[in-house]
PDB file of C-alpha atoms in Angstrom:
ATOM      1  CA  UNK A 165       0.000   0.000   0.000  1.00 43.00           C
ATOM      2  CA  UNK A 166       3.030   2.269   0.096  1.00 41.00           C
ATOM      3  CA  UNK A 167       2.719   3.217   3.755  1.00 43.00           C
ATOM      4  CA  UNK A 168       5.923   4.875   4.763  1.00 38.00           C
ATOM      5  CA  UNK A 169       5.153   6.589   8.033  1.00 42.00           C
ATOM      6  CA  UNK A 170       6.399   4.693  11.014  1.00 41.00           C
ATOM      7  CA  UNK A 171       3.203   4.993  13.052  1.00 41.00           C
ATOM      8  CA  UNK A 172       1.144   3.127  10.455  1.00 43.00           C
ATOM      9  CA  UNK A 173       3.724   0.541   9.434  1.00 42.00           C
ATOM     10  CA  UNK A 174       4.062  -0.876  12.944  1.00 47.00           C
ATOM     11  CA  UNK A 175       0.408  -1.970  13.322  1.00 50.00           C
ATOM     12  CA  UNK A 176       0.242  -3.538   9.844  1.00 42.00           C
ATOM     13  CA  UNK A 177       3.537  -5.422  10.212  1.00 41.00           C
ATOM     14  CA  UNK A 178       2.486  -6.638  13.656  1.00 43.00           C
ATOM     15  CA  UNK A 179      -0.751  -8.031  12.208  1.00 39.00           C
ATOM     16  CA  UNK A 180       1.169  -9.915   9.502  1.00 38.00           C
ATOM     17  CA  UNK A 181       3.571 -11.364  12.078  1.00 41.00           C
ATOM     18  CA  UNK A 182       0.655 -12.515  14.258  1.00 41.00           C
ATOM     19  CA  UNK A 183      -0.999 -14.305  11.323  1.00 39.00           C
ATOM     20  CA  UNK A 184       2.267 -16.100  10.451  1.00 42.00           C
ATOM     21  CA  UNK A 185       2.792 -17.198  14.066  1.00 43.00           C
ATOM     22  CA  UNK A 186      -0.737 -18.634  14.285  1.00 40.00           C
ATOM     23  CA  UNK A 187      -0.144 -20.710  11.119  1.00 37.00           C
ATOM     24  CA  UNK A 188       3.029 -22.234  12.569  1.00 38.00           C
ATOM     25  CA  UNK A 189       1.400 -23.021  15.927  1.00 37.00           C
ATOM     26  CA  UNK A 190      -1.667 -24.702  14.400  1.00 37.00           C
ATOM     27  CA  UNK A 191       0.553 -26.848  12.134  1.00 39.00           C
ATOM     28  CA  UNK A 192       2.572 -27.947  15.168  1.00 41.00           C
ATOM     29  CA  UNK A 193      -0.594 -29.189  16.892  1.00 40.00           C
ATOM     30  CA  UNK A 194      -1.280 -31.738  14.108  1.00 40.00           C
ATOM     31  CA  UNK A 195       1.682 -34.197  14.008  1.00 43.00           C
ATOM     32  CA  UNK A 196       2.702 -35.259  10.507  1.00 45.00           C
ATOM     33  CA  UNK A 197       0.545 -32.566   8.880  1.00 42.00           C
ATOM     34  CA  UNK A 198       3.393 -31.487   6.625  1.00 40.00           C
ATOM     35  CA  UNK A 199       4.184 -35.080   5.610  1.00 39.00           C
ATOM     36  CA  UNK A 200       0.578 -35.754   4.614  1.00 39.00           C
ATOM     37  CA  UNK A 201       0.794 -33.132   1.896  1.00 41.00           C
ATOM     38  CA  UNK A 202       2.657 -35.578  -0.394  1.00 43.00           C
ATOM     39  CA  UNK A 203       3.487 -39.314  -0.696  1.00 40.00           C
ATOM     40  CA  UNK A 204       7.082 -40.413  -0.163  1.00 40.00           C
ATOM     41  CA  UNK A 205       8.622 -42.930  -2.594  1.00 41.00           C
ATOM     42  CA  UNK A 206       8.869 -45.532   0.214  1.00 44.00           C
ATOM     43  CA  UNK A 207       5.215 -45.226   1.318  1.00 40.00           C
ATOM     44  CA  UNK A 208       3.013 -48.281   0.707  1.00 41.00           C
ATOM     45  CA  UNK A 209       0.615 -47.912  -2.197  1.00 42.00           C
ATOM     46  CA  UNK A 210      -2.056 -50.357  -1.015  1.00 43.00           C
ATOM     47  CA  UNK A 211      -3.997 -47.609   0.748  1.00 45.00           C
ATOM     48  CA  UNK A 212      -3.564 -49.143   4.233  1.00 42.00           C
ATOM     49  CA  UNK A 213      -1.713 -47.091   6.866  1.00 42.00           C
ATOM     50  CA  UNK A 214       1.837 -48.251   7.714  1.00 41.00           C
ATOM     51  CA  UNK A 215       0.768 -48.864  11.336  1.00 41.00           C
ATOM     52  CA  UNK A 216      -1.718 -51.553  10.263  1.00 45.00           C
ATOM     53  CA  UNK A 217      -4.694 -49.577  11.693  1.00 41.00           C
ATOM     54  CA  UNK A 218      -7.575 -49.270   9.196  1.00 42.00           C
ATOM     55  CA  UNK A 219      -7.839 -45.746   7.802  1.00 39.00           C
ATOM     56  CA  UNK A 220     -11.442 -45.498   9.035  1.00 40.00           C
ATOM     57  CA  UNK A 221     -10.281 -46.073  12.642  1.00 45.00           C
ATOM     58  CA  UNK A 222      -7.127 -43.934  12.601  1.00 42.00           C
ATOM     59  CA  UNK A 223      -7.419 -41.001  15.037  1.00 44.00           C
ATOM     60  CA  UNK A 224      -7.711 -37.542  13.488  1.00 42.00           C
ATOM     61  CA  UNK A 225      -6.362 -34.572  15.431  1.00 42.00           C
ATOM     62  CA  UNK A 226      -8.013 -31.266  14.715  1.00 43.00           C
ATOM     63  CA  UNK A 227      -7.355 -27.773  16.015  1.00 40.00           C
ATOM     64  CA  UNK A 228     -10.426 -25.533  16.402  1.00 42.00           C
ATOM     65  CA  UNK A 229     -10.677 -22.984  13.593  1.00 43.00           C
ATOM     66  CA  UNK A 230      -9.245 -19.608  14.617  1.00 44.00           C
ATOM     67  CA  UNK A 231      -7.940 -20.908  17.932  1.00 46.00           C
ATOM     68  CA  UNK A 232      -4.366 -21.695  18.926  1.00 50.00           C
ATOM     69  CA  UNK A 233      -4.160 -24.463  21.536  1.00 54.00           C
ATOM     70  CA  UNK A 234      -2.371 -23.309  24.678  1.00 59.00           C
ATOM     71  CA  UNK A 235      -2.387 -19.613  23.683  1.00 69.00           C
ATOM     72  CA  UNK A 236      -3.208 -17.005  26.320  1.00 77.00           C
ATOM     73  CA  UNK A 237      -6.586 -15.282  25.832  1.00 85.00           C
ATOM     74  CA  UNK A 238      -6.451 -11.898  24.118  1.00 88.00           C
ATOM     75  CA  UNK A 239      -6.896  -8.834  26.331  1.00 92.00           C
ATOM     76  CA  UNK A 240     -10.243  -7.081  25.956  1.00 95.00           C
ATOM     77  CA  UNK A 241     -10.838  -3.443  25.163  1.00 95.00           C
ATOM     78  CA  UNK A 242     -13.638  -1.336  23.722  1.00 95.00           C
ATOM     79  CA  UNK A 243     -12.594   1.230  21.119  1.00 95.00           C
ATOM     80  CA  UNK A 244     -15.092   3.944  20.352  1.00 95.00           C
ATOM     81  CA  UNK A 245     -15.061   6.522  17.520  1.00 96.00           C
ATOM     82  CA  UNK A 246     -17.594   9.336  17.367  1.00 97.00           C
ATOM     83  CA  UNK A 247     -17.732  12.748  15.763  1.00 97.00           C
ATOM     84  CA  UNK A 248     -19.316  14.509  12.806  1.00 98.00           C
ATOM     85  CA  UNK A 249     -19.052  15.059   9.051  1.00 98.00           C
ATOM     86  CA  UNK A 250     -19.955  18.207   7.102  1.00 98.00           C
ATOM     87  CA  UNK A 251     -19.798  18.642   3.325  1.00 98.00           C
ATOM     88  CA  UNK A 252     -20.173  21.713   1.108  1.00 97.00           C
ATOM     89  CA  UNK A 253     -18.733  22.918  -2.182  1.00 94.00           C
ATOM     90  CA  UNK A 254     -16.572  19.827  -2.655  1.00 95.00           C
ATOM     91  CA  UNK A 255     -14.971  20.344   0.757  1.00 97.00           C
ATOM     92  CA  UNK A 256     -15.497  17.792   3.538  1.00 97.00           C
ATOM     93  CA  UNK A 257     -14.657  18.320   7.204  1.00 98.00           C
ATOM     94  CA  UNK A 258     -14.419  15.343   9.565  1.00 98.00           C
ATOM     95  CA  UNK A 259     -13.856  15.409  13.315  1.00 98.00           C
ATOM     96  CA  UNK A 260     -13.205  12.119  15.137  1.00 97.00           C
ATOM     97  CA  UNK A 261     -13.063  11.512  18.886  1.00 97.00           C
ATOM     98  CA  UNK A 262     -11.390   8.153  19.630  1.00 96.00           C
ATOM     99  CA  UNK A 263     -11.340   6.631  23.092  1.00 95.00           C
ATOM    100  CA  UNK A 264     -10.918   3.296  24.860  1.00 95.00           C
ATOM    101  CA  UNK A 265     -13.606   2.229  27.317  1.00 94.00           C
ATOM    102  CA  UNK A 266     -11.412  -0.619  28.604  1.00 93.00           C
ATOM    103  CA  UNK A 267     -10.725  -2.726  30.481  1.00 95.00           C
ATOM    104  CA  UNK A 268      -7.271  -3.160  28.811  1.00 95.00           C
ATOM    105  CA  UNK A 269      -5.064  -0.458  27.300  1.00 95.00           C
ATOM    106  CA  UNK A 270      -4.625  -0.272  23.511  1.00 94.00           C
ATOM    107  CA  UNK A 271      -1.046   0.265  22.377  1.00 93.00           C
ATOM    108  CA  UNK A 272      -1.976   1.614  18.930  1.00 92.00           C
ATOM    109  CA  UNK A 273      -4.999   2.011  16.701  1.00 94.00           C
ATOM    110  CA  UNK A 274      -5.572   2.917  13.050  1.00 96.00           C
ATOM    111  CA  UNK A 275      -8.832   4.344  11.706  1.00 97.00           C
ATOM    112  CA  UNK A 276      -9.870   3.951   8.047  1.00 98.00           C
ATOM    113  CA  UNK A 277     -12.052   6.475   6.217  1.00 98.00           C
ATOM    114  CA  UNK A 278     -13.557   5.467   2.875  1.00 98.00           C
ATOM    115  CA  UNK A 279     -15.449   7.893   0.635  1.00 98.00           C
ATOM    116  CA  UNK A 280     -18.075   7.239  -2.053  1.00 98.00           C
ATOM    117  CA  UNK A 281     -16.323   9.781  -4.308  1.00 97.00           C
ATOM    118  CA  UNK A 282     -12.610  10.031  -5.116  1.00 97.00           C
ATOM    119  CA  UNK A 283     -10.468  12.540  -3.295  1.00 97.00           C
ATOM    120  CA  UNK A 284      -8.890  15.413  -5.196  1.00 97.00           C
ATOM    121  CA  UNK A 285      -5.390  14.580  -6.420  1.00 93.00           C
ATOM    122  CA  UNK A 286      -3.697  17.072  -4.104  1.00 92.00           C
ATOM    123  CA  UNK A 287      -4.493  16.893  -0.390  1.00 91.00           C
ATOM    124  CA  UNK A 288      -2.961  18.281   2.760  1.00 92.00           C
ATOM    125  CA  UNK A 289      -3.334  15.654   5.483  1.00 96.00           C
ATOM    126  CA  UNK A 290      -2.631  16.044   9.199  1.00 94.00           C
ATOM    127  CA  UNK A 291       0.337  14.290  10.786  1.00 94.00           C
ATOM    128  CA  UNK A 292      -0.384  10.588  11.307  1.00 95.00           C
ATOM    129  CA  UNK A 293      -2.705  10.333   8.288  1.00 97.00           C
ATOM    130  CA  UNK A 294      -2.017   9.192   4.729  1.00 96.00           C
ATOM    131  CA  UNK A 295      -3.883   8.206   1.592  1.00 96.00           C
ATOM    132  CA  UNK A 296      -4.463   4.587   0.625  1.00 94.00           C
ATOM    133  CA  UNK A 297      -5.948   4.622  -2.854  1.00 93.00           C
ATOM    134  CA  UNK A 298      -8.162   7.148  -4.602  1.00 96.00           C
ATOM    135  CA  UNK A 299     -10.879   7.339  -1.962  1.00 98.00           C
ATOM    136  CA  UNK A 300      -9.370   6.060   1.307  1.00 98.00           C
ATOM    137  CA  UNK A 301      -7.453   7.710   4.156  1.00 98.00           C
ATOM    138  CA  UNK A 302      -5.809   5.979   7.127  1.00 98.00           C
ATOM    139  CA  UNK A 303      -5.167   7.800  10.406  1.00 98.00           C
ATOM    140  CA  UNK A 304      -3.393   6.540  13.512  1.00 96.00           C
ATOM    141  CA  UNK A 305      -4.736   7.435  16.953  1.00 92.00           C
ATOM    142  CA  UNK A 306      -1.684   6.414  18.972  1.00 90.00           C
ATOM    143  CA  UNK A 307      -2.039   4.548  22.250  1.00 93.00           C
ATOM    144  CA  UNK A 308      -5.390   4.676  24.046  1.00 94.00           C
ATOM    145  CA  UNK A 309      -5.394   4.035  27.782  1.00 94.00           C
ATOM    146  CA  UNK A 310      -8.360   2.300  29.361  1.00 93.00           C
ATOM    147  CA  UNK A 311     -10.718   5.007  30.578  1.00 89.00           C
ATOM    148  CA  UNK A 312      -8.171   7.661  29.588  1.00 87.00           C
ATOM    149  CA  UNK A 313      -8.726  10.827  27.625  1.00 86.00           C
ATOM    150  CA  UNK A 314      -9.962  10.776  24.036  1.00 91.00           C
ATOM    151  CA  UNK A 315      -7.716  11.444  21.033  1.00 93.00           C
ATOM    152  CA  UNK A 316      -8.938  13.977  18.486  1.00 95.00           C
ATOM    153  CA  UNK A 317      -8.439  13.681  14.705  1.00 96.00           C
ATOM    154  CA  UNK A 318      -9.407  16.561  12.409  1.00 97.00           C
ATOM    155  CA  UNK A 319      -9.426  16.254   8.614  1.00 97.00           C
ATOM    156  CA  UNK A 320     -10.286  18.834   5.973  1.00 97.00           C
ATOM    157  CA  UNK A 321     -10.400  17.190   2.555  1.00 97.00           C
ATOM    158  CA  UNK A 322     -11.431  18.017  -0.985  1.00 97.00           C
ATOM    159  CA  UNK A 323     -13.364  15.657  -3.246  1.00 97.00           C
ATOM    160  CA  UNK A 324     -13.005  15.419  -7.018  1.00 96.00           C
ATOM    161  CA  UNK A 325     -15.926  15.864  -9.408  1.00 91.00           C
ATOM    162  CA  UNK A 326     -18.160  18.112  -7.292  1.00 91.00           C
ATOM    163  CA  UNK A 327     -20.705  15.516  -6.037  1.00 95.00           C
ATOM    164  CA  UNK A 328     -23.984  16.613  -4.427  1.00 96.00           C
ATOM    165  CA  UNK A 329     -23.477  14.237  -1.496  1.00 97.00           C
ATOM    166  CA  UNK A 330     -20.901  11.870  -0.080  1.00 97.00           C
ATOM    167  CA  UNK A 331     -21.028   8.682   1.970  1.00 98.00           C
ATOM    168  CA  UNK A 332     -18.278   8.321   4.567  1.00 98.00           C
ATOM    169  CA  UNK A 333     -17.518   4.865   6.002  1.00 98.00           C
ATOM    170  CA  UNK A 334     -15.364   4.722   9.127  1.00 98.00           C
ATOM    171  CA  UNK A 335     -13.920   1.652  10.838  1.00 97.00           C
ATOM    172  CA  UNK A 336     -10.893   0.399  12.783  1.00 96.00           C
ATOM    173  CA  UNK A 337      -8.319  -1.607  10.823  1.00 93.00           C
ATOM    174  CA  UNK A 338      -5.869  -2.078  13.724  1.00 93.00           C
ATOM    175  CA  UNK A 339      -6.608  -2.091  17.459  1.00 92.00           C
ATOM    176  CA  UNK A 340      -3.306  -3.211  18.966  1.00 89.00           C
ATOM    177  CA  UNK A 341      -4.260  -6.900  18.893  1.00 91.00           C
ATOM    178  CA  UNK A 342      -6.963  -6.737  21.570  1.00 94.00           C
ATOM    179  CA  UNK A 343     -10.420  -8.326  21.404  1.00 93.00           C
ATOM    180  CA  UNK A 344     -13.036  -5.609  20.988  1.00 93.00           C
ATOM    181  CA  UNK A 345     -16.102  -6.667  22.962  1.00 84.00           C
ATOM    182  CA  UNK A 346     -18.346  -4.044  21.316  1.00 90.00           C
ATOM    183  CA  UNK A 347     -17.199  -3.283  17.736  1.00 90.00           C
ATOM    184  CA  UNK A 348     -20.448  -1.523  16.822  1.00 92.00           C
ATOM    185  CA  UNK A 349     -19.300   1.782  18.320  1.00 94.00           C
ATOM    186  CA  UNK A 350     -16.236   2.041  16.065  1.00 93.00           C
ATOM    187  CA  UNK A 351     -17.904   1.219  12.726  1.00 96.00           C
ATOM    188  CA  UNK A 352     -20.030   3.978  11.165  1.00 97.00           C
ATOM    189  CA  UNK A 353     -21.529   5.079   7.859  1.00 98.00           C
ATOM    190  CA  UNK A 354     -22.654   8.675   7.297  1.00 98.00           C
ATOM    191  CA  UNK A 355     -24.487  10.204   4.336  1.00 98.00           C
ATOM    192  CA  UNK A 356     -23.643  13.916   4.090  1.00 98.00           C
ATOM    193  CA  UNK A 357     -25.461  16.091   1.507  1.00 98.00           C
ATOM    194  CA  UNK A 358     -23.585  19.152   0.272  1.00 97.00           C
ATOM    195  CA  UNK A 359     -25.494  21.515   2.585  1.00 97.00           C
ATOM    196  CA  UNK A 360     -22.737  22.337   5.067  1.00 97.00           C
ATOM    197  CA  UNK A 361     -24.733  20.839   7.932  1.00 98.00           C
ATOM    198  CA  UNK A 362     -22.943  18.666  10.495  1.00 98.00           C
ATOM    199  CA  UNK A 363     -24.016  14.999  10.600  1.00 98.00           C
ATOM    200  CA  UNK A 364     -23.049  13.111  13.749  1.00 97.00           C
ATOM    201  CA  UNK A 365     -21.864   9.505  14.020  1.00 96.00           C
TER     202      UNK A 365
END
């Protein structure tokens, strides 16, 4: 995606590392899983297992989908994003208030904003925000302590083509690896006509 700012690279690289670690751990739970992918030249071809146990009675070890055996449970937190959107004359203003209702702290968080119309080619974004495609912006919130103060993000953007209205979709794409017990309060969709009125989310 061409993300070059340090604050946004860390969450995305951490997510990739977590996914790779889970794959290795699940494979380790099923002995001989790698060997079963192919047949060695010395393996018998009669279809009977080498142990002499009928295939229908051979035990099958399975790991629950999405669960790593022996892994510690993920900490819980509740990220919340609220604010407003106003749109007029091709100019859109967005104010976001991000906070963590706990119980665990969040080390980092990244908010994604997607627009129903493409952004103008030239934009001036605040520190911690960058473009990801023609109609998407990513913004980091930094760490969010449980029950701590909210972090404010203010964006003033221009859209291409002069639409009469715009739909803004907001969600969290990185939450520090915690389990969000109430994701509904950090996923929003707002329709803003080009009237200049503020529409809350």
